[in-house]
PDB file of C-alpha atoms and ligand atoms in Angstrom:
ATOM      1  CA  UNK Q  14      -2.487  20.262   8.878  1.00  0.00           C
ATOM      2  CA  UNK Q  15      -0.344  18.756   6.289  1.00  0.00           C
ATOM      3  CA  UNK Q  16       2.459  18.169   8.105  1.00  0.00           C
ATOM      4  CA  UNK Q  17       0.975  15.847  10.757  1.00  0.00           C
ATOM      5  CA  UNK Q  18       2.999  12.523  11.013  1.00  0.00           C
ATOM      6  CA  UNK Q  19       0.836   9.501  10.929  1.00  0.00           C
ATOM      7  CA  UNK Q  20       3.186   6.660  10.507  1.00  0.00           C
ATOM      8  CA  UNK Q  21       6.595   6.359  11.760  1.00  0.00           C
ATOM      9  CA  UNK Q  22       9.682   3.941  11.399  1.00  0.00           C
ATOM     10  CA  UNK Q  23      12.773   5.100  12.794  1.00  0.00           C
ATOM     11  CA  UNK Q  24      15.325   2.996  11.753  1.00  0.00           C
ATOM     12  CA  UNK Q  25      14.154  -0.701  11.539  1.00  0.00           C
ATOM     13  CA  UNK Q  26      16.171  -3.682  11.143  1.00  0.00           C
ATOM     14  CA  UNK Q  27      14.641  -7.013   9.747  1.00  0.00           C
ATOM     15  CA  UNK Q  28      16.201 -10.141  10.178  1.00  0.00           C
ATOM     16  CA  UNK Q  29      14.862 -13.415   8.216  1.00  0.00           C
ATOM     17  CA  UNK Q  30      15.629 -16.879   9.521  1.00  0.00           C
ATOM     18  CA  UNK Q  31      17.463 -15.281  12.318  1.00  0.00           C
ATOM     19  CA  UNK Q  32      20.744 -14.614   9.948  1.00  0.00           C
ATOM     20  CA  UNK Q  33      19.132 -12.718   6.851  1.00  0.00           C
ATOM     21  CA  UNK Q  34      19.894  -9.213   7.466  1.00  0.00           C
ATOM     22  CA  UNK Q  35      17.573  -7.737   5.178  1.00  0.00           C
ATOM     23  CA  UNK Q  36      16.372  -3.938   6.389  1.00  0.00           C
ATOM     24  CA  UNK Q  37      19.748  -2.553   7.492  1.00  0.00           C
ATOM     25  CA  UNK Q  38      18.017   0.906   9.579  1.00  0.00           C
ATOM     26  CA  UNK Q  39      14.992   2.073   7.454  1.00  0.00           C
ATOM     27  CA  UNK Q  40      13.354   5.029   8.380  1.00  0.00           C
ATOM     28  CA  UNK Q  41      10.721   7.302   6.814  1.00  0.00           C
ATOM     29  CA  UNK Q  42       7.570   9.023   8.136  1.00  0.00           C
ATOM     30  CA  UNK Q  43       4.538   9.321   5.876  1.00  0.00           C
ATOM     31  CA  UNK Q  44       2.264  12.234   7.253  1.00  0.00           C
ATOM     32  CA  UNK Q  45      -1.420  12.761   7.288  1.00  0.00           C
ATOM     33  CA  UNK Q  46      -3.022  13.215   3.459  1.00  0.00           C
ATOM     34  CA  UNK Q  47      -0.129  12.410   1.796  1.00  0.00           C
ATOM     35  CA  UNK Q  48       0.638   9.896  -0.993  1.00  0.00           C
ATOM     36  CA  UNK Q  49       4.209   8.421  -0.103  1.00  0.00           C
ATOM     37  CA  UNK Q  50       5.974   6.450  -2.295  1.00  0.00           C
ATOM     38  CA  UNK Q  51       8.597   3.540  -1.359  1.00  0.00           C
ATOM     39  CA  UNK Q  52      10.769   2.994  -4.236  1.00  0.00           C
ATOM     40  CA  UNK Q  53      13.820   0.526  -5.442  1.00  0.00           C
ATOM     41  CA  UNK Q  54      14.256  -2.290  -7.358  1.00  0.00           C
ATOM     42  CA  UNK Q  55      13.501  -5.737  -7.160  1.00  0.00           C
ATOM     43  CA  UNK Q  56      14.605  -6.842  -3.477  1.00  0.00           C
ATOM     44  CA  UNK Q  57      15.257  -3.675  -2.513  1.00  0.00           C
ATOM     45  CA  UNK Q  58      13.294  -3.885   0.669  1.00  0.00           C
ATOM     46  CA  UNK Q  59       9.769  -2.438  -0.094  1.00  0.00           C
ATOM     47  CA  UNK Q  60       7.145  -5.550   0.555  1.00  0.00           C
ATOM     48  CA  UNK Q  61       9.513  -5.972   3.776  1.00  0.00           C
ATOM     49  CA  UNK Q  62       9.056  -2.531   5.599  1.00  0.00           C
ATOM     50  CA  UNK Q  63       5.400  -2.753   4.760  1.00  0.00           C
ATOM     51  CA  UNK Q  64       4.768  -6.059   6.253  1.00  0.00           C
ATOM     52  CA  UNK Q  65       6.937  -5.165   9.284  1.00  0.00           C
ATOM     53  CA  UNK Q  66       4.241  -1.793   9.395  1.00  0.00           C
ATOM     54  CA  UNK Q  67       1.537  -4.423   9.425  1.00  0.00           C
ATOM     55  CA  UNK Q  68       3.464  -7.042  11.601  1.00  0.00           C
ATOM     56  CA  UNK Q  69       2.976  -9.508   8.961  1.00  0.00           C
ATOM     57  CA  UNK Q  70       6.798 -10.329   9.137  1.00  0.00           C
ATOM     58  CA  UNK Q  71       6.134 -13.358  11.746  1.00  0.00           C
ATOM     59  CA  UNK Q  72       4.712 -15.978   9.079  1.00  0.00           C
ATOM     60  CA  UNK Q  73       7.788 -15.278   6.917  1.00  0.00           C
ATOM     61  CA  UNK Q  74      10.124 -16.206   9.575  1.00  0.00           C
ATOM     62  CA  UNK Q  75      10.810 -12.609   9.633  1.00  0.00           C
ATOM     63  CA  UNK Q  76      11.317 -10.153  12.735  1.00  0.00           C
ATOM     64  CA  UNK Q  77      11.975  -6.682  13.514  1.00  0.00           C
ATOM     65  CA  UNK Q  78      15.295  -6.281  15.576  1.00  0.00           C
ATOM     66  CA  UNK Q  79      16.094  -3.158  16.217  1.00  0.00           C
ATOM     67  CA  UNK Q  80      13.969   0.488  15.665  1.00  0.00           C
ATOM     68  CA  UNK Q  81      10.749   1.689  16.385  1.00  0.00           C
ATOM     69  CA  UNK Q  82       7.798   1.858  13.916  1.00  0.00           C
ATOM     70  CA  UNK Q  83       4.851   4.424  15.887  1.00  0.00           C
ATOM     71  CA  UNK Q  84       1.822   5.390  14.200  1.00  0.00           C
ATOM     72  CA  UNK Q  85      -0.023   8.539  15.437  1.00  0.00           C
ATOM     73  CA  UNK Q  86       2.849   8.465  18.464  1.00  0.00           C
ATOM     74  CA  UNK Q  87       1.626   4.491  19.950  1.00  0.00           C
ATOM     75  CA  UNK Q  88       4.090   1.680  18.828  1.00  0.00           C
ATOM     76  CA  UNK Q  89       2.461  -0.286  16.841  1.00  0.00           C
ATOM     77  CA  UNK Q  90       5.243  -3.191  16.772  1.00  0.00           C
ATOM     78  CA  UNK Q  91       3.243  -5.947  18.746  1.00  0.00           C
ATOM     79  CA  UNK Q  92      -0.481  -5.532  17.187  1.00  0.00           C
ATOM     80  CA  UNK Q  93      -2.068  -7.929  14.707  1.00  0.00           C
ATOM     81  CA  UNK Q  94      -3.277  -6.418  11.338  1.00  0.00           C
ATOM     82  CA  UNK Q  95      -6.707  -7.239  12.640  1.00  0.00           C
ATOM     83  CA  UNK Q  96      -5.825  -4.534  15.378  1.00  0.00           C
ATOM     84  CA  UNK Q  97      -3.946  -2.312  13.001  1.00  0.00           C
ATOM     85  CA  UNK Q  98      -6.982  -2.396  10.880  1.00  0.00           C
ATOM     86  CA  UNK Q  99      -9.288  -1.148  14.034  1.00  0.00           C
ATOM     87  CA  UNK Q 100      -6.712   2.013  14.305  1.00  0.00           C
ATOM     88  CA  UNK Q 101      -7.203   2.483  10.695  1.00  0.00           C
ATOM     89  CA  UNK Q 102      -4.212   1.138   9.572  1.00  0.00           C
ATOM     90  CA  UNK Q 103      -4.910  -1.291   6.169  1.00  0.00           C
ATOM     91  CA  UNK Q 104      -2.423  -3.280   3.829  1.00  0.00           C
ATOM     92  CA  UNK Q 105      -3.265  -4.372   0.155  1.00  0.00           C
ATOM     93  CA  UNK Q 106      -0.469  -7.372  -0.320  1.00  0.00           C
ATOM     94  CA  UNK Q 107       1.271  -7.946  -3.462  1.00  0.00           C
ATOM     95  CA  UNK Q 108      -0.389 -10.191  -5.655  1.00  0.00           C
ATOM     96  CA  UNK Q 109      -4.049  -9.093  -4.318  1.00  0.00           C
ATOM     97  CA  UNK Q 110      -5.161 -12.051  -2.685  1.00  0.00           C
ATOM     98  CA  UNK Q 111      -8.917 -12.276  -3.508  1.00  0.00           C
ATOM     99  CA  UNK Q 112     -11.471 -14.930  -2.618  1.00  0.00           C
ATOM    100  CA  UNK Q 113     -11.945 -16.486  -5.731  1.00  0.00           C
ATOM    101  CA  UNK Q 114     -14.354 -18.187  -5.487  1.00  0.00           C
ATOM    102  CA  UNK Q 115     -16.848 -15.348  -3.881  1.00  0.00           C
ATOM    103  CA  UNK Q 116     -18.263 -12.603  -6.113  1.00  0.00           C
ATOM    104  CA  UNK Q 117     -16.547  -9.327  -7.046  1.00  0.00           C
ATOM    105  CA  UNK Q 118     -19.141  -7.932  -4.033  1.00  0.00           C
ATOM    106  CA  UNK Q 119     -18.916 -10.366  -1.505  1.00  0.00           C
ATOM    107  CA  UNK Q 120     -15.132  -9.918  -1.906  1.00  0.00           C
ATOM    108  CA  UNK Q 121     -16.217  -6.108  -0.810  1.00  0.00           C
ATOM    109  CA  UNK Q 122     -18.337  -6.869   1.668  1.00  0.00           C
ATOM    110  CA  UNK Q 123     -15.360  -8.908   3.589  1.00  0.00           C
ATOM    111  CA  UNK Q 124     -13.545  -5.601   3.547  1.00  0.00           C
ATOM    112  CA  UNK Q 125     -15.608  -4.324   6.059  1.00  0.00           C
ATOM    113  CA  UNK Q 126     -15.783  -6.792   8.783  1.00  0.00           C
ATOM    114  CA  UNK Q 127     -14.229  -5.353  11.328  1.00  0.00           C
ATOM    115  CA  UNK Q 128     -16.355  -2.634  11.669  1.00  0.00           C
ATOM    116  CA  UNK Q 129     -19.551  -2.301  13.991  1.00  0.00           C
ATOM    117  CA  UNK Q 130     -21.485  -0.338  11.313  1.00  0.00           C
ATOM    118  CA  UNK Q 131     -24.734  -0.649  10.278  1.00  0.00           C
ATOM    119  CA  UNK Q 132     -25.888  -2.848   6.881  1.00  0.00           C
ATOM    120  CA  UNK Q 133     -26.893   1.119   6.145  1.00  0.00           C
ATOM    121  CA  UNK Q 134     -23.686   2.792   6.324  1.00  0.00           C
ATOM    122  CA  UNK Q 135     -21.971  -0.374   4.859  1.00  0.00           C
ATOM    123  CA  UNK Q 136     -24.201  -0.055   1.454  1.00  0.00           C
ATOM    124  CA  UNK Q 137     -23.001   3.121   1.292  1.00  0.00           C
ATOM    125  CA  UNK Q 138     -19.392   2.339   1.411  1.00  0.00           C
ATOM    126  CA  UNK Q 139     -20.209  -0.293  -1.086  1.00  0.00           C
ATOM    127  CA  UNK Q 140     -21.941   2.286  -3.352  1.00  0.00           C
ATOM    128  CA  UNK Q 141     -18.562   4.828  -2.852  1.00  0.00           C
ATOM    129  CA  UNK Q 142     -16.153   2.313  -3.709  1.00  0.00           C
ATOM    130  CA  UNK Q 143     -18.442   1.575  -6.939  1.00  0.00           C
ATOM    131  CA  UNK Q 144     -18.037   5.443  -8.186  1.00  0.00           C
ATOM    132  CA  UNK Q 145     -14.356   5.257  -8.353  1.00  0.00           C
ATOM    133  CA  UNK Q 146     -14.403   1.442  -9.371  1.00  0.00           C
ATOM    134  CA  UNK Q 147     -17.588   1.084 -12.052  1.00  0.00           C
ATOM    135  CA  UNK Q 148     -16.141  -1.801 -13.430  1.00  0.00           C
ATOM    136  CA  UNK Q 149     -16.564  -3.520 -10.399  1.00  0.00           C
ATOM    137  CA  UNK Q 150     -20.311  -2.769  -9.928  1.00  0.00           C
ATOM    138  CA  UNK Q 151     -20.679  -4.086 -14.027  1.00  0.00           C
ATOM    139  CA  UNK Q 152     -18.615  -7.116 -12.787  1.00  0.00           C
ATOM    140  CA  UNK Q 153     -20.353  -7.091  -8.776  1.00  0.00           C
ATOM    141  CA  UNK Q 154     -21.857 -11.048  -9.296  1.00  0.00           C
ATOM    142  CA  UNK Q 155     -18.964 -12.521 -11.135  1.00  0.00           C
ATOM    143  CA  UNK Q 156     -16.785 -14.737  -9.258  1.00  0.00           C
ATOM    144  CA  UNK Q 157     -13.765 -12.993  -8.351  1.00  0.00           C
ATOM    145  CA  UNK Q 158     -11.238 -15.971  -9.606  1.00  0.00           C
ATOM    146  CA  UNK Q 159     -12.286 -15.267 -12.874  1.00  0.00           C
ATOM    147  CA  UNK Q 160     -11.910 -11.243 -13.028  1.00  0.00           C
ATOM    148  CA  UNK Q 161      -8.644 -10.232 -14.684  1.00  0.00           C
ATOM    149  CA  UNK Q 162      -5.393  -8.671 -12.865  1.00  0.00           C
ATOM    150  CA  UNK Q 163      -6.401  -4.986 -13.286  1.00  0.00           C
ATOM    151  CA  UNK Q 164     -10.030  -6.174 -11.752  1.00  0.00           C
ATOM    152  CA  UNK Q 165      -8.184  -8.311  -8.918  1.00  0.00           C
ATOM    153  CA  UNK Q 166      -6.220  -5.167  -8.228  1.00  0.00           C
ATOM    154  CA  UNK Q 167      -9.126  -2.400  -8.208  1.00  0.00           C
ATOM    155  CA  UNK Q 168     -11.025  -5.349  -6.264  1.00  0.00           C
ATOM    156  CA  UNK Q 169      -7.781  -5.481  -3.573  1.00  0.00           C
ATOM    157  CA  UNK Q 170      -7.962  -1.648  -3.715  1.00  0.00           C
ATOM    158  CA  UNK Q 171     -12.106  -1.447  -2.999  1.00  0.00           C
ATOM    159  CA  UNK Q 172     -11.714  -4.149  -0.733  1.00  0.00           C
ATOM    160  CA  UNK Q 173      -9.387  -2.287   2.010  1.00  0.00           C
ATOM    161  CA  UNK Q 174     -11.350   0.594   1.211  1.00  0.00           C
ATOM    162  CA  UNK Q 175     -14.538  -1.105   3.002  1.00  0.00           C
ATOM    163  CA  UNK Q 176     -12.616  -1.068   5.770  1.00  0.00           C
ATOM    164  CA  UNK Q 177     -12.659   2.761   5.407  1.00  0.00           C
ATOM    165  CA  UNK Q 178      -8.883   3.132   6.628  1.00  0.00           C
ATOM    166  CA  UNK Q 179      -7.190   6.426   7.415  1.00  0.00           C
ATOM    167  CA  UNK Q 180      -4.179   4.869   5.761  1.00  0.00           C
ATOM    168  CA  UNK Q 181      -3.166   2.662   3.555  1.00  0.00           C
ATOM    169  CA  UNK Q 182      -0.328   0.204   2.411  1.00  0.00           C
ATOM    170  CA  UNK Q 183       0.005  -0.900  -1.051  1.00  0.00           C
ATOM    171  CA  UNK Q 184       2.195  -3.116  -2.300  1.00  0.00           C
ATOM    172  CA  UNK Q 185       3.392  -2.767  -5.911  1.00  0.00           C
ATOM    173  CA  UNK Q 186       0.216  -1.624  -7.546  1.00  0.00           C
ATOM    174  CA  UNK Q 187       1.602  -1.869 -10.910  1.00  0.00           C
ATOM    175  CA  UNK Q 188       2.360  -5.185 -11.096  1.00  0.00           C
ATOM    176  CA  UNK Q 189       1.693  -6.962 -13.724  1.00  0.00           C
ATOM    177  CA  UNK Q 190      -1.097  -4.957 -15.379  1.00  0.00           C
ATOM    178  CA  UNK Q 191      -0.742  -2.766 -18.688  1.00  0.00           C
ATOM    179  CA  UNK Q 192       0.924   0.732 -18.580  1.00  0.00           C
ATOM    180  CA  UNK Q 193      -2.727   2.100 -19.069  1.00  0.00           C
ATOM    181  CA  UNK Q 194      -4.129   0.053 -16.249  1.00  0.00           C
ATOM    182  CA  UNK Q 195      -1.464   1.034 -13.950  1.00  0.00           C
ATOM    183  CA  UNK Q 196      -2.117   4.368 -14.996  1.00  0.00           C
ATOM    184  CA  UNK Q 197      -5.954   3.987 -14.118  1.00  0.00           C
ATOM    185  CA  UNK Q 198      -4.896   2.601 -10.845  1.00  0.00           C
ATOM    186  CA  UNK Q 199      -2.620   5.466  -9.717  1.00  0.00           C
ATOM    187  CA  UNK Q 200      -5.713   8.048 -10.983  1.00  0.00           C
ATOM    188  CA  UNK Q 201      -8.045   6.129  -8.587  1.00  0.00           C
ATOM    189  CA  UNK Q 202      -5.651   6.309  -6.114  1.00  0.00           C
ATOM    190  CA  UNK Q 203      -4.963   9.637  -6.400  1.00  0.00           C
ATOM    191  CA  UNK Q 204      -8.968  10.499  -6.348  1.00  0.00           C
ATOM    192  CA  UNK Q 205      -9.516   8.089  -3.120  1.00  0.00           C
ATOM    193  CA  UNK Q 206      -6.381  10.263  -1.558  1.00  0.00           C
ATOM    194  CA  UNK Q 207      -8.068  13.454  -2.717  1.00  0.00           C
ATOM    195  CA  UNK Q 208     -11.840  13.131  -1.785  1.00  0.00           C
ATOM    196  CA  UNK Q 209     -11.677  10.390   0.645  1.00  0.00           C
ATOM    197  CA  UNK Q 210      -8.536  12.072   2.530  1.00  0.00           C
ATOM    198  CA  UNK Q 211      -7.348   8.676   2.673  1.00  0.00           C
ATOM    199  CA  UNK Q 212      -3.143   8.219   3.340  1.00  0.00           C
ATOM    200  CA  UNK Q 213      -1.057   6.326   1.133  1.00  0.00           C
ATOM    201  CA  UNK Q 214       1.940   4.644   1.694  1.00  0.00           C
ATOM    202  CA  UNK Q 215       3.120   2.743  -1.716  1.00  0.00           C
ATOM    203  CA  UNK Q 216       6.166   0.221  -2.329  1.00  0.00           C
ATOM    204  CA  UNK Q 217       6.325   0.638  -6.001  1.00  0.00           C
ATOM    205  CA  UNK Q 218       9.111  -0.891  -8.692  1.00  0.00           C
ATOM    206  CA  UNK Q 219       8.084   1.373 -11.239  1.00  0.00           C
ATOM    207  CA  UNK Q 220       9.523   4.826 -10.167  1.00  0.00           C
ATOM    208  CA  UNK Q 221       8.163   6.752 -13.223  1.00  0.00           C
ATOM    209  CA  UNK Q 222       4.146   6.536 -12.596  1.00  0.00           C
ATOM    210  CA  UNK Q 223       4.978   6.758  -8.908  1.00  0.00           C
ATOM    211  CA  UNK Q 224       6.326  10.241  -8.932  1.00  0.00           C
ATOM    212  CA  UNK Q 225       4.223  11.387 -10.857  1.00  0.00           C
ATOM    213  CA  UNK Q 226       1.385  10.752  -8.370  1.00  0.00           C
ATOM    214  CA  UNK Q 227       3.519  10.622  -4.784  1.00  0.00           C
ATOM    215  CA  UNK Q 228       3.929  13.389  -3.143  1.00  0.00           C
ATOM    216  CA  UNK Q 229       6.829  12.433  -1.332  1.00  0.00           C
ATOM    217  CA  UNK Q 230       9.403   9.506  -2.260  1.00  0.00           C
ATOM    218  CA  UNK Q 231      11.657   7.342  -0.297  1.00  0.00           C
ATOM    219  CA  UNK Q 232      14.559   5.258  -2.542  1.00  0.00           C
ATOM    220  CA  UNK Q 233      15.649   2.110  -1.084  1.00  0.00           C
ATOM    221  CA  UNK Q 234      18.670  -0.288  -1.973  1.00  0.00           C
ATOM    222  CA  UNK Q 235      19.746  -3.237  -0.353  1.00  0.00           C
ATOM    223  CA  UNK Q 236      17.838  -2.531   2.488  1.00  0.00           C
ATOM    224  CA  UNK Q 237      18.705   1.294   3.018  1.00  0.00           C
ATOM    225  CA  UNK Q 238      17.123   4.243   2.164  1.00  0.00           C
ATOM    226  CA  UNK Q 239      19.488   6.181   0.060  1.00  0.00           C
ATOM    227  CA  UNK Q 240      17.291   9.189  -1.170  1.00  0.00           C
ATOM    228  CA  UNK Q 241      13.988  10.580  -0.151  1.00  0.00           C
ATOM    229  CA  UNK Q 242      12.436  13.726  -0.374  1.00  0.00           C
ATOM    230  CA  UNK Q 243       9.594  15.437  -2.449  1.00  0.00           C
ATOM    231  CA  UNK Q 244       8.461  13.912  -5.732  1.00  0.00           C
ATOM    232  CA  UNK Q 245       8.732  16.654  -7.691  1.00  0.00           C
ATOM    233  CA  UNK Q 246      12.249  16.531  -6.929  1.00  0.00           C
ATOM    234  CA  UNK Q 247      13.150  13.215  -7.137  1.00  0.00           C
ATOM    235  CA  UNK Q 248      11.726  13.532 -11.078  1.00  0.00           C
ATOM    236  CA  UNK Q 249      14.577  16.012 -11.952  1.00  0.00           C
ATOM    237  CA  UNK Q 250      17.317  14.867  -9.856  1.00  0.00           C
ATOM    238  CA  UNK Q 251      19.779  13.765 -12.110  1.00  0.00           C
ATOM    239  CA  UNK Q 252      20.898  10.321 -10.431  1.00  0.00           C
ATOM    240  CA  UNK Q 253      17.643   9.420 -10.369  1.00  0.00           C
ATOM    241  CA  UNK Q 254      16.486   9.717 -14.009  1.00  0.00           C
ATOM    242  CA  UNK Q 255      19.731   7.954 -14.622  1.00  0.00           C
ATOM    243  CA  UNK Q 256      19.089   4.740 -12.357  1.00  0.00           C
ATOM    244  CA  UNK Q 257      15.418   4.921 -12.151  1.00  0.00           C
ATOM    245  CA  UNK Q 258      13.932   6.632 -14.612  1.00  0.00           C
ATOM    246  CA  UNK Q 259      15.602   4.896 -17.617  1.00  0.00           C
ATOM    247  CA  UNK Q 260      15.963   7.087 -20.128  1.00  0.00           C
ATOM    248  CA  UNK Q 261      12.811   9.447 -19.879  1.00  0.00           C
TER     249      UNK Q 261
HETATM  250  P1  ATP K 328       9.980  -7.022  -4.665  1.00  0.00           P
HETATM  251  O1  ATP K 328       9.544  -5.919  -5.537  1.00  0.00           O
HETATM  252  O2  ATP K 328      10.634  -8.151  -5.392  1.00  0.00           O
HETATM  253  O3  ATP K 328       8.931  -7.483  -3.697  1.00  0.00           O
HETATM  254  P2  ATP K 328      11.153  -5.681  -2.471  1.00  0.00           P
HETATM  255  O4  ATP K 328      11.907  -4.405  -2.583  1.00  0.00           O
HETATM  256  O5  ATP K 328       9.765  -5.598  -1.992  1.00  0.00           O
HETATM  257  O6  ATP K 328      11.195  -6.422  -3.843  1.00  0.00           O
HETATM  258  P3  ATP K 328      11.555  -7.584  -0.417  1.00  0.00           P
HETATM  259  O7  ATP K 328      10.504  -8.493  -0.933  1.00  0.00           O
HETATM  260  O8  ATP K 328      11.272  -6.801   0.786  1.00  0.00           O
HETATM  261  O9  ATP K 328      12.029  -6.610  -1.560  1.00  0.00           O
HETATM  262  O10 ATP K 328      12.869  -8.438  -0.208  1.00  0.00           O
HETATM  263  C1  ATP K 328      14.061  -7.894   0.297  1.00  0.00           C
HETATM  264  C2  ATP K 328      15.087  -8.984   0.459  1.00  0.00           C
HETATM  265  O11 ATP K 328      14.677  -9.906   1.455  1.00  0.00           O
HETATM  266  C3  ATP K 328      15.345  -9.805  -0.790  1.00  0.00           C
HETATM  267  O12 ATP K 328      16.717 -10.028  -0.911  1.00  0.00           O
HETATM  268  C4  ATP K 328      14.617 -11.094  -0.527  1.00  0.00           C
HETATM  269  O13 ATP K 328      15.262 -12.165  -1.169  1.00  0.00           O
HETATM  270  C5  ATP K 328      14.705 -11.226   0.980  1.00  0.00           C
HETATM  271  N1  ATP K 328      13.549 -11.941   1.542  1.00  0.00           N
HETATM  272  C6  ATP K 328      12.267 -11.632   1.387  1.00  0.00           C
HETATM  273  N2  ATP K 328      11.458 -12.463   2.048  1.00  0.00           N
HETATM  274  C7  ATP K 328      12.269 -13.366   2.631  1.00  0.00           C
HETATM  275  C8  ATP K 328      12.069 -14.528   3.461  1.00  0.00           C
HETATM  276  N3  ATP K 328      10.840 -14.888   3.825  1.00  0.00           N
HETATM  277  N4  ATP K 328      13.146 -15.201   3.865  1.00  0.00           N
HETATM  278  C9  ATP K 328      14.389 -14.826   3.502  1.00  0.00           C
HETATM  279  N5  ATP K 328      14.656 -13.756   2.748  1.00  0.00           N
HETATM  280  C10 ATP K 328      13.617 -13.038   2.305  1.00  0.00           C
END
């Protein structure tokens, strides 16, 4: 059903350094099938609650201090993303973080090594994440430090997807690429969520393209969420096209 909940944080607090309050009691729930979109503006909060999903927080000097975060009803709090990623649970970072200096497929091919499945099955993940990325297959033996940002980001995208992950957290998908990249991006996404049945959880500065694609939004500012609820209504309320949507 629609409605199942997959992922749950009920109301988190993030501290950095010990004295940086930065997530002051975040909570949203992204359910099963659903693209969810995590929006705000720069330093809102939105790379923080999805590394404190995927427990990433640690390296940052970063910890969860208060609240819950559950997915399919088991805390997940205390797992490493390598665990995370055996539940199904995948995050694509900001800033994509290839291998450069592997190709465009052995950057795939790292995707799915946590898995137990055969060179068979893997081939044919490879060959379904090269229908809804062809430009990777055309670009499959270049070196992935010289592919360009949209490439790095469908290769980021492909990449978790070898992994073949229930759900998945992406981290500002639109950044830095060209409105019609970005809009390619959100189309793939929205195929991978449709055919694959693959979740989506997305922190995303650009509010516009998210809502159109999202099913369901969350607004955060300085650390709170201040609005949520479906897309379609998000686009018309009126604060919103005021402070997010500029002028469109
Ligand atoms: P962006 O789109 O810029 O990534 P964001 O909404 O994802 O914005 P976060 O990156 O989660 O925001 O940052 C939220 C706040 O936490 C910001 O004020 C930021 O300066 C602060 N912050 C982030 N990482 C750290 C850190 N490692 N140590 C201290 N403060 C941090």
């Amino acid at each position: 059903p629609q409605d199942e909940t997959l992922l749950e944080v009920n109301n988190i607090e993030v501290i950095y350094n010990h004295v940086i309050l930065v997530l002051k009691g975040v909570s949203l729930s992204v359910p099963k099938g659903g693209i969810t979109a995590l929006l705000g503006g720069n330093g809102a909060g939105k790379t923080t609650t999805l590394k404190a999903v995927s427990n990433l927080l640690h390296s940052e000097r970063g910890e969860v201090t208060k609240g819950q975060i559950t997915y399919r009803g088991d805390r997940i709090q205390d797992l490493d993303p390598a665990a995370l990623v055996k539940r199904g649970v995948i995050q694509v970072m900001e800033g994509r973080h290839c291998f450069e200096h592997l190709t465009v497929e052995e950057n795939l091919m790292t995707g799915a090594y946590t898995r137990s499945a055969s060179g068979a099955e893997i081939q044919q993940d490879l060959e379904m994440v090269y229908t809804y990325f062809p430009r990777l297959k055309e670009r499959r033996k270049s070196q992935a430090g010289y592919t360009s940002g949209g490439e790095q980001q469908m290769l980021a995208l492909g990449r978790a997807l070898m992994s073949r992950p229930e759900t998945i957290l992406l981290d500002e998908p639109s950044m830095g690429l060209a409105p019609q990249l970005v809009e390619q991006i959100f189309e793939i996404v929205k195929s991978v969520n449709e055919n694959e049945g693959v979740t989506f959880l997305l922190a995303e500065q650009n509010t516009n393209v998210a809502l159109r694609f999202a099913h369901y939004g969350y607004i955060l500012e300085s650390g709170r969420v201040v609005m949520d609820g479906p897309a379609a209504e998000l686009r018309e309320n009126p604060d919103v096209k005021e402070f997010y949507l500029g002028m469109s």
